[in-house]
mmCIF file of C-alpha atoms in Angstrom:
data_model
loop_
_atom_site.group_PDB
_atom_site.id
_atom_site.type_symbol
_atom_site.label_atom_id
_atom_site.label_comp_id
_atom_site.label_asym_id
_atom_site.label_seq_id
_atom_site.Cartn_x
_atom_site.Cartn_y
_atom_site.Cartn_z
ATOM 1 C CA UNK P 1 62.915 134.755 78.806
ATOM 2 C CA UNK P 2 62.713 132.424 81.806
ATOM 3 C CA UNK P 3 64.723 129.802 79.916
ATOM 4 C CA UNK P 4 67.458 132.311 79.076
ATOM 5 C CA UNK P 5 67.614 133.464 82.690
ATOM 6 C CA UNK P 6 68.009 129.900 83.965
ATOM 7 C CA UNK P 7 70.683 129.176 81.373
ATOM 8 C CA UNK P 8 72.618 132.268 82.363
ATOM 9 C CA UNK P 9 72.355 131.330 86.023
ATOM 10 C CA UNK P 10 73.580 127.795 85.309
ATOM 11 C CA UNK P 11 76.548 129.100 83.330
ATOM 12 C CA UNK P 12 77.535 131.495 86.090
ATOM 13 C CA UNK P 13 77.432 128.671 88.652
ATOM 14 C CA UNK P 14 79.599 126.476 86.402
ATOM 15 C CA UNK P 15 82.215 129.196 85.971
ATOM 16 C CA UNK P 16 82.270 129.789 89.684
ATOM 17 C CA UNK P 17 82.946 126.120 90.469
ATOM 18 C CA UNK P 18 86.545 126.062 89.151
ATOM 19 C CA UNK P 19 88.120 128.531 91.597
ATOM 20 C CA UNK P 20 86.230 126.864 94.444
ATOM 21 C CA UNK P 21 87.955 123.557 93.640
ATOM 22 C CA UNK P 22 91.403 125.183 93.723
ATOM 23 C CA UNK P 23 90.521 127.045 96.902
ATOM 24 C CA UNK P 24 89.420 123.825 98.575
ATOM 25 C CA UNK P 25 92.715 122.101 97.727
ATOM 26 C CA UNK P 26 94.675 125.056 99.082
ATOM 27 C CA UNK P 27 92.610 124.841 102.250
ATOM 28 C CA UNK P 28 92.753 121.048 102.554
ATOM 29 C CA UNK P 29 96.475 120.872 101.780
ATOM 30 C CA UNK P 30 97.906 124.300 102.702
ATOM 31 C CA UNK P 31 101.564 123.209 102.532
ATOM 32 C CA UNK P 32 101.141 121.153 99.366
ATOM 33 C CA UNK P 33 102.730 118.144 101.091
ATOM 34 C CA UNK P 34 99.801 115.808 100.358
ATOM 35 C CA UNK P 35 99.802 116.639 96.655
ATOM 36 C CA UNK P 36 103.590 116.232 96.604
ATOM 37 C CA UNK P 37 103.392 112.816 98.285
ATOM 38 C CA UNK P 38 100.697 111.705 95.816
ATOM 39 C CA UNK P 39 102.798 112.834 92.866
ATOM 40 C CA UNK P 40 105.829 111.002 94.241
ATOM 41 C CA UNK P 41 103.813 107.822 94.575
ATOM 42 C CA UNK P 42 102.448 108.288 91.074
ATOM 43 C CA UNK P 43 106.001 108.628 89.724
ATOM 44 C CA UNK P 44 106.773 105.180 91.177
ATOM 45 C CA UNK P 45 103.560 103.553 89.989
ATOM 46 C CA UNK P 46 103.584 105.238 86.568
ATOM 47 C CA UNK P 47 107.258 105.723 85.551
ATOM 48 C CA UNK P 48 107.554 108.586 83.083
ATOM 49 C CA UNK P 49 110.694 107.128 81.491
ATOM 50 C CA UNK P 50 108.879 104.000 80.313
ATOM 51 C CA UNK P 51 105.654 105.721 79.226
ATOM 52 C CA UNK P 52 104.969 105.247 75.506
ATOM 53 C CA UNK P 53 101.549 106.899 75.340
ATOM 54 C CA UNK P 54 100.700 110.211 76.992
ATOM 55 C CA UNK P 55 97.021 109.440 77.422
ATOM 56 C CA UNK P 56 97.755 106.094 79.075
ATOM 57 C CA UNK P 57 100.287 107.781 81.366
ATOM 58 C CA UNK P 58 97.803 110.440 82.473
ATOM 59 C CA UNK P 59 95.175 107.732 83.034
ATOM 60 C CA UNK P 60 97.635 105.817 85.221
ATOM 61 C CA UNK P 61 98.382 108.891 87.353
ATOM 62 C CA UNK P 62 94.668 109.679 87.578
ATOM 63 C CA UNK P 63 94.104 106.150 88.870
ATOM 64 C CA UNK P 64 96.688 106.674 91.605
ATOM 65 C CA UNK P 65 95.081 109.991 92.574
ATOM 66 C CA UNK P 66 91.637 108.399 92.670
ATOM 67 C CA UNK P 67 92.892 105.552 94.858
ATOM 68 C CA UNK P 68 94.737 107.831 97.278
ATOM 69 C CA UNK P 69 91.679 110.047 97.673
ATOM 70 C CA UNK P 70 89.199 107.222 98.261
ATOM 71 C CA UNK P 71 88.148 105.655 101.532
ATOM 72 C CA UNK P 72 87.751 107.097 105.000
ATOM 73 C CA UNK P 73 91.489 107.401 105.715
ATOM 74 C CA UNK P 74 92.538 108.835 102.364
ATOM 75 C CA UNK P 75 95.965 110.466 102.158
ATOM 76 C CA UNK P 76 94.965 112.860 99.354
ATOM 77 C CA UNK P 77 92.014 115.252 99.724
ATOM 78 C CA UNK P 78 89.421 114.764 96.993
ATOM 79 C CA UNK P 79 89.721 118.468 96.208
ATOM 80 C CA UNK P 80 93.372 117.902 95.245
ATOM 81 C CA UNK P 81 92.906 115.067 92.732
ATOM 82 C CA UNK P 82 92.754 117.611 89.923
ATOM 83 C CA UNK P 83 96.100 119.109 90.910
ATOM 84 C CA UNK P 84 97.828 115.723 90.648
ATOM 85 C CA UNK P 85 96.191 114.955 87.308
ATOM 86 C CA UNK P 86 97.017 118.414 85.937
ATOM 87 C CA UNK P 87 100.732 117.922 86.599
ATOM 88 C CA UNK P 88 100.619 114.645 84.669
ATOM 89 C CA UNK P 89 98.662 116.185 81.799
ATOM 90 C CA UNK P 90 101.125 119.073 81.488
ATOM 91 C CA UNK P 91 104.148 116.796 81.114
ATOM 92 C CA UNK P 92 106.348 115.260 78.450
ATOM 93 C CA UNK P 93 105.645 111.698 79.643
ATOM 94 C CA UNK P 94 104.659 109.495 76.715
ATOM 95 C CA UNK P 95 105.546 112.232 74.217
ATOM 96 C CA UNK P 96 108.839 111.188 72.681
ATOM 97 C CA UNK P 97 111.337 113.986 72.067
ATOM 98 C CA UNK P 98 109.309 116.724 73.753
ATOM 99 C CA UNK P 99 110.724 119.018 76.439
ATOM 100 C CA UNK P 100 109.447 121.340 79.109
ATOM 101 C CA UNK P 101 110.313 124.916 78.230
ATOM 102 C CA UNK P 102 110.537 127.927 80.553
ATOM 103 C CA UNK P 103 109.525 131.155 78.876
ATOM 104 C CA UNK P 104 109.868 134.650 80.326
ATOM 105 C CA UNK P 105 106.667 136.680 80.270
ATOM 106 C CA UNK P 106 105.539 139.975 81.764
ATOM 107 C CA UNK P 107 103.739 137.983 84.463
ATOM 108 C CA UNK P 108 106.781 135.864 85.283
ATOM 109 C CA UNK P 109 108.096 132.447 84.145
ATOM 110 C CA UNK P 110 105.685 130.332 82.129
ATOM 111 C CA UNK P 111 106.118 126.685 81.182
ATOM 112 C CA UNK P 112 105.030 125.026 77.963
ATOM 113 C CA UNK P 113 105.681 121.594 76.511
ATOM 114 C CA UNK P 114 107.533 122.011 73.219
ATOM 115 C CA UNK P 115 108.101 119.593 70.367
ATOM 116 C CA UNK P 116 111.851 119.564 70.976
ATOM 117 C CA UNK P 117 114.680 121.664 72.423
ATOM 118 C CA UNK P 118 115.074 123.639 69.193
ATOM 119 C CA UNK P 119 111.471 124.837 69.330
ATOM 120 C CA UNK P 120 112.050 125.960 72.915
ATOM 121 C CA UNK P 121 115.244 127.921 72.287
ATOM 122 C CA UNK P 122 113.698 129.452 69.153
ATOM 123 C CA UNK P 123 111.248 131.179 71.512
ATOM 124 C CA UNK P 124 114.164 132.286 73.735
ATOM 125 C CA UNK P 125 113.117 129.730 76.315
ATOM 126 C CA UNK P 126 115.167 127.512 78.611
ATOM 127 C CA UNK P 127 114.861 123.754 78.256
ATOM 128 C CA UNK P 128 113.844 122.271 81.585
ATOM 129 C CA UNK P 129 115.328 119.300 83.426
ATOM 130 C CA UNK P 130 111.850 118.356 84.649
ATOM 131 C CA UNK P 131 109.241 116.344 82.801
ATOM 132 C CA UNK P 132 106.247 118.237 84.242
ATOM 133 C CA UNK P 133 105.468 121.910 83.866
ATOM 134 C CA UNK P 134 104.392 121.871 87.517
ATOM 135 C CA UNK P 135 108.085 121.715 88.446
ATOM 136 C CA UNK P 136 110.017 123.173 85.532
ATOM 137 C CA UNK P 137 109.881 126.933 86.165
ATOM 138 C CA UNK P 138 111.737 128.940 87.102
ATOM 139 C CA UNK P 139 114.634 126.959 85.638
ATOM 140 C CA UNK P 140 116.256 124.626 86.524
ATOM 141 C CA UNK P 141 113.170 123.656 88.524
ATOM 142 C CA UNK P 142 112.594 121.312 91.420
ATOM 143 C CA UNK P 143 110.040 118.650 92.249
ATOM 144 C CA UNK P 144 109.175 114.976 91.729
ATOM 145 C CA UNK P 145 109.608 115.175 87.950
ATOM 146 C CA UNK P 146 113.032 116.822 87.999
ATOM 147 C CA UNK P 147 116.434 115.272 87.569
ATOM 148 C CA UNK P 148 118.285 114.737 90.826
ATOM 149 C CA UNK P 149 121.602 114.993 89.008
ATOM 150 C CA UNK P 150 123.440 118.208 89.815
ATOM 151 C CA UNK P 151 125.539 119.996 87.226
ATOM 152 C CA UNK P 152 128.394 122.443 87.485
ATOM 153 C CA UNK P 153 128.208 125.841 85.842
ATOM 154 C CA UNK P 154 130.348 126.178 82.735
ATOM 155 C CA UNK P 155 130.590 128.559 79.829
ATOM 156 C CA UNK P 156 129.449 125.925 77.342
ATOM 157 C CA UNK P 157 125.996 126.775 76.043
ATOM 158 C CA UNK P 158 124.878 123.147 75.925
ATOM 159 C CA UNK P 159 125.993 122.184 79.440
ATOM 160 C CA UNK P 160 122.760 123.143 81.212
ATOM 161 C CA UNK P 161 120.244 122.047 78.602
ATOM 162 C CA UNK P 162 119.174 118.671 77.313
ATOM 163 C CA UNK P 163 116.429 116.098 77.109
ATOM 164 C CA UNK P 164 113.880 115.647 79.894
ATOM 165 C CA UNK P 165 115.143 113.858 82.959
ATOM 166 C CA UNK P 166 114.573 110.146 83.268
ATOM 167 C CA UNK P 167 114.268 108.262 86.548
ATOM 168 C CA UNK P 168 116.963 105.667 87.207
ATOM 169 C CA UNK P 169 116.102 102.245 85.775
ATOM 170 C CA UNK P 170 118.143 100.373 88.364
ATOM 171 C CA UNK P 171 116.565 99.570 91.695
ATOM 172 C CA UNK P 172 117.915 98.658 95.108
ATOM 173 C CA UNK P 173 115.800 95.850 96.524
ATOM 174 C CA UNK P 174 115.383 96.480 100.251
ATOM 175 C CA UNK P 175 113.059 93.558 100.958
ATOM 176 C CA UNK P 176 109.803 91.912 99.992
ATOM 177 C CA UNK P 177 106.176 91.890 101.040
ATOM 178 C CA UNK P 178 104.424 88.562 101.582
ATOM 179 C CA UNK P 179 103.164 86.607 98.586
ATOM 180 C CA UNK P 180 99.848 87.722 97.171
ATOM 181 C CA UNK P 181 97.450 86.880 94.324
ATOM 182 C CA UNK P 182 97.216 89.358 91.450
ATOM 183 C CA UNK P 183 94.688 91.266 93.525
ATOM 184 C CA UNK P 184 96.988 93.192 95.862
ATOM 185 C CA UNK P 185 95.470 94.017 99.236
ATOM 186 C CA UNK P 186 98.142 95.382 101.568
ATOM 187 C CA UNK P 187 97.432 97.807 104.421
ATOM 188 C CA UNK P 188 93.715 97.347 103.727
ATOM 189 C CA UNK P 189 94.192 99.125 100.401
ATOM 190 C CA UNK P 190 93.746 97.498 96.996
ATOM 191 C CA UNK P 191 96.182 97.696 94.109
ATOM 192 C CA UNK P 192 99.559 99.384 93.779
ATOM 193 C CA UNK P 193 98.645 102.069 96.284
ATOM 194 C CA UNK P 194 98.407 99.433 99.001
ATOM 195 C CA UNK P 195 101.657 97.755 97.914
ATOM 196 C CA UNK P 196 103.499 101.075 97.863
ATOM 197 C CA UNK P 197 102.160 101.942 101.294
ATOM 198 C CA UNK P 198 103.169 98.570 102.762
ATOM 199 C CA UNK P 199 106.658 98.793 101.237
ATOM 200 C CA UNK P 200 107.184 102.258 102.677
ATOM 201 C CA UNK P 201 105.917 101.111 106.079
ATOM 202 C CA UNK P 202 108.234 98.080 106.216
ATOM 203 C CA UNK P 203 111.210 99.582 104.363
ATOM 204 C CA UNK P 204 111.220 103.366 104.741
ATOM 205 C CA UNK P 205 111.398 105.280 101.480
ATOM 206 C CA UNK P 206 110.684 102.254 99.291
ATOM 207 C CA UNK P 207 107.948 101.430 96.795
ATOM 208 C CA UNK P 208 106.686 98.331 95.004
ATOM 209 C CA UNK P 209 109.409 97.246 92.563
ATOM 210 C CA UNK P 210 108.721 97.510 88.855
ATOM 211 C CA UNK P 211 109.997 94.502 86.928
ATOM 212 C CA UNK P 212 112.625 96.715 85.264
ATOM 213 C CA UNK P 213 114.016 97.606 88.697
ATOM 214 C CA UNK P 214 114.187 93.953 89.699
ATOM 215 C CA UNK P 215 115.946 93.042 86.463
ATOM 216 C CA UNK P 216 118.506 95.818 86.967
ATOM 217 C CA UNK P 217 119.185 95.029 90.627
ATOM 218 C CA UNK P 218 122.415 93.204 91.533
ATOM 219 C CA UNK P 219 122.008 89.479 92.176
ATOM 220 C CA UNK P 220 123.422 89.951 95.676
ATOM 221 C CA UNK P 221 120.248 91.819 96.687
ATOM 222 C CA UNK P 222 118.016 88.945 95.534
ATOM 223 C CA UNK P 223 120.102 86.035 96.810
ATOM 224 C CA UNK P 224 118.484 84.472 99.871
ATOM 225 C CA UNK P 225 115.717 87.100 99.854
ATOM 226 C CA UNK P 226 113.009 86.601 102.485
ATOM 227 C CA UNK P 227 109.691 88.389 102.814
ATOM 228 C CA UNK P 228 108.389 90.232 105.874
ATOM 229 C CA UNK P 229 107.101 86.923 107.282
ATOM 230 C CA UNK P 230 110.539 85.286 106.774
ATOM 231 C CA UNK P 231 109.350 83.161 103.832
ATOM 232 C CA UNK P 232 111.730 82.446 100.955
ATOM 233 C CA UNK P 233 110.906 84.520 97.872
ATOM 234 C CA UNK P 234 110.808 82.475 94.643
ATOM 235 C CA UNK P 235 108.935 84.731 92.215
ATOM 236 C CA UNK P 236 107.672 88.283 91.745
ATOM 237 C CA UNK P 237 104.668 89.838 90.097
ATOM 238 C CA UNK P 238 106.024 91.660 87.039
ATOM 239 C CA UNK P 239 104.716 95.187 87.650
ATOM 240 C CA UNK P 240 105.223 97.004 84.354
ATOM 241 C CA UNK P 241 103.530 100.270 83.373
ATOM 242 C CA UNK P 242 104.512 99.687 79.730
ATOM 243 C CA UNK P 243 102.726 96.326 79.503
ATOM 244 C CA UNK P 244 99.141 96.002 78.231
ATOM 245 C CA UNK P 245 96.775 96.639 81.124
ATOM 246 C CA UNK P 246 95.130 93.239 80.633
ATOM 247 C CA UNK P 247 98.509 91.685 81.530
ATOM 248 C CA UNK P 248 98.606 93.640 84.810
ATOM 249 C CA UNK P 249 95.646 92.025 86.613
ATOM 250 C CA UNK P 250 93.508 95.000 85.616
ATOM 251 C CA UNK P 251 90.071 95.206 87.195
ATOM 252 C CA UNK P 252 88.198 95.348 83.899
ATOM 253 C CA UNK P 253 85.115 93.554 85.241
ATOM 254 C CA UNK P 254 81.691 95.145 84.989
ATOM 255 C CA UNK P 255 81.565 97.928 87.550
ATOM 256 C CA UNK P 256 85.269 97.453 88.348
ATOM 257 C CA UNK P 257 87.814 100.164 89.104
ATOM 258 C CA UNK P 258 89.783 99.805 85.856
ATOM 259 C CA UNK P 259 93.014 99.863 87.891
ATOM 260 C CA UNK P 260 95.912 97.400 87.745
ATOM 261 C CA UNK P 261 96.588 94.692 90.351
ATOM 262 C CA UNK P 262 93.028 94.787 91.691
ATOM 263 C CA UNK P 263 91.566 91.909 89.707
ATOM 264 C CA UNK P 264 90.410 88.760 91.468
ATOM 265 C CA UNK P 265 88.606 86.299 89.167
ATOM 266 C CA UNK P 266 89.017 84.746 85.728
ATOM 267 C CA UNK P 267 85.836 85.453 83.784
ATOM 268 C CA UNK P 268 87.395 88.214 81.614
ATOM 269 C CA UNK P 269 90.579 88.453 79.552
ATOM 270 C CA UNK P 270 92.531 90.115 82.364
ATOM 271 C CA UNK P 271 95.684 88.236 83.378
ATOM 272 C CA UNK P 272 99.002 88.979 85.081
ATOM 273 C CA UNK P 273 102.729 88.548 84.503
ATOM 274 C CA UNK P 274 105.224 86.881 86.851
ATOM 275 C CA UNK P 275 108.987 86.495 86.898
ATOM 276 C CA UNK P 276 110.606 83.523 88.688
ATOM 277 C CA UNK P 277 113.555 83.997 91.064
ATOM 278 C CA UNK P 278 116.353 81.519 91.736
ATOM 279 C CA UNK P 279 116.712 82.378 95.396
ATOM 280 C CA UNK P 280 120.078 80.598 95.652
ATOM 281 C CA UNK P 281 121.815 82.554 92.877
ATOM 282 C CA UNK P 282 119.705 85.708 92.836
ATOM 283 C CA UNK P 283 118.949 85.381 89.118
ATOM 284 C CA UNK P 284 115.592 86.101 87.516
ATOM 285 C CA UNK P 285 114.002 83.982 84.809
ATOM 286 C CA UNK P 286 111.967 85.085 81.816
ATOM 287 C CA UNK P 287 108.711 86.943 82.354
ATOM 288 C CA UNK P 288 105.772 84.544 82.318
ATOM 289 C CA UNK P 289 102.582 85.907 80.817
ATOM 290 C CA UNK P 290 98.857 85.116 81.009
ATOM 291 C CA UNK P 291 98.811 84.128 84.693
ATOM 292 C CA UNK P 292 95.221 83.950 85.989
ATOM 293 C CA UNK P 293 94.974 86.563 88.695
ATOM 294 C CA UNK P 294 93.935 85.311 92.139
ATOM 295 C CA UNK P 295 93.611 81.741 90.854
ATOM 296 C CA UNK P 296 96.910 80.399 89.480
ATOM 297 C CA UNK P 297 98.981 80.724 92.631
ATOM 298 C CA UNK P 298 100.716 83.701 94.211
ATOM 299 C CA UNK P 299 103.886 85.740 93.816
ATOM 300 C CA UNK P 300 105.755 88.282 95.897
ATOM 301 C CA UNK P 301 106.039 92.054 95.634
ATOM 302 C CA UNK P 302 109.557 93.406 96.035
ATOM 303 C CA UNK P 303 110.259 96.752 97.700
ATOM 304 C CA UNK P 304 112.739 99.013 95.888
ATOM 305 C CA UNK P 305 114.336 102.348 96.584
#
């Protein structure tokens, strides 16, 4: 009888813990601005458009949330990590062909991820222009995962529906941070979070350039590029969320964080990728793989908007 009583008590405490977590986030971030900023940073670090595996995408976003909520001067309350991760989990990222779907219920709009647009409209739903259910409803939705492209209202049934939005692949290179080993440590913060923070501090509204953004940028933005210390930039770390994590200087060491661009030695298989820059012409070379992080020289981190 005593065992049953203790079990019942434990279960009741477990059930009570969930609403407390949500309540704490609402208290710690009453306007939602901190969660929004974390999600925006995650969208730069973990591009939805290039995600090929949903689980890997969610893990990437979770890593960003964990980083932003760690330390004494964290920008994201620990109680809000779950909110950021939930928005990534309830998304189409890494699920080819899927769409967010707004359904009308007695309790108001409800979002579900559907196999394709046909499965959404078959349930009398509206296909969203956002990749996360956190933003999709009511349609057309607004938030970090939504298309910024505006459309005009027409009488054509297909004019306001379509595939999930995709972030632009082209980047505008605003500048460059100083050269660094594969273990990023900008603004006293390790990894991409530190690089994103330093880019935004030096070039407002920018983030650490993904290699796809660098490759799509006009040569004029790379010609004669100098870093924040006025050094000539001759190569970049190839930040690529679609690449194997062991080619992104992943901290896979025993007791490590498991996050990219935080690795500093060479005793495991973790390596990095670099791309050379002809600073005179603004042209990029081929991506070079298997660069020993923190040992085989340094490269720069571009800042894109």
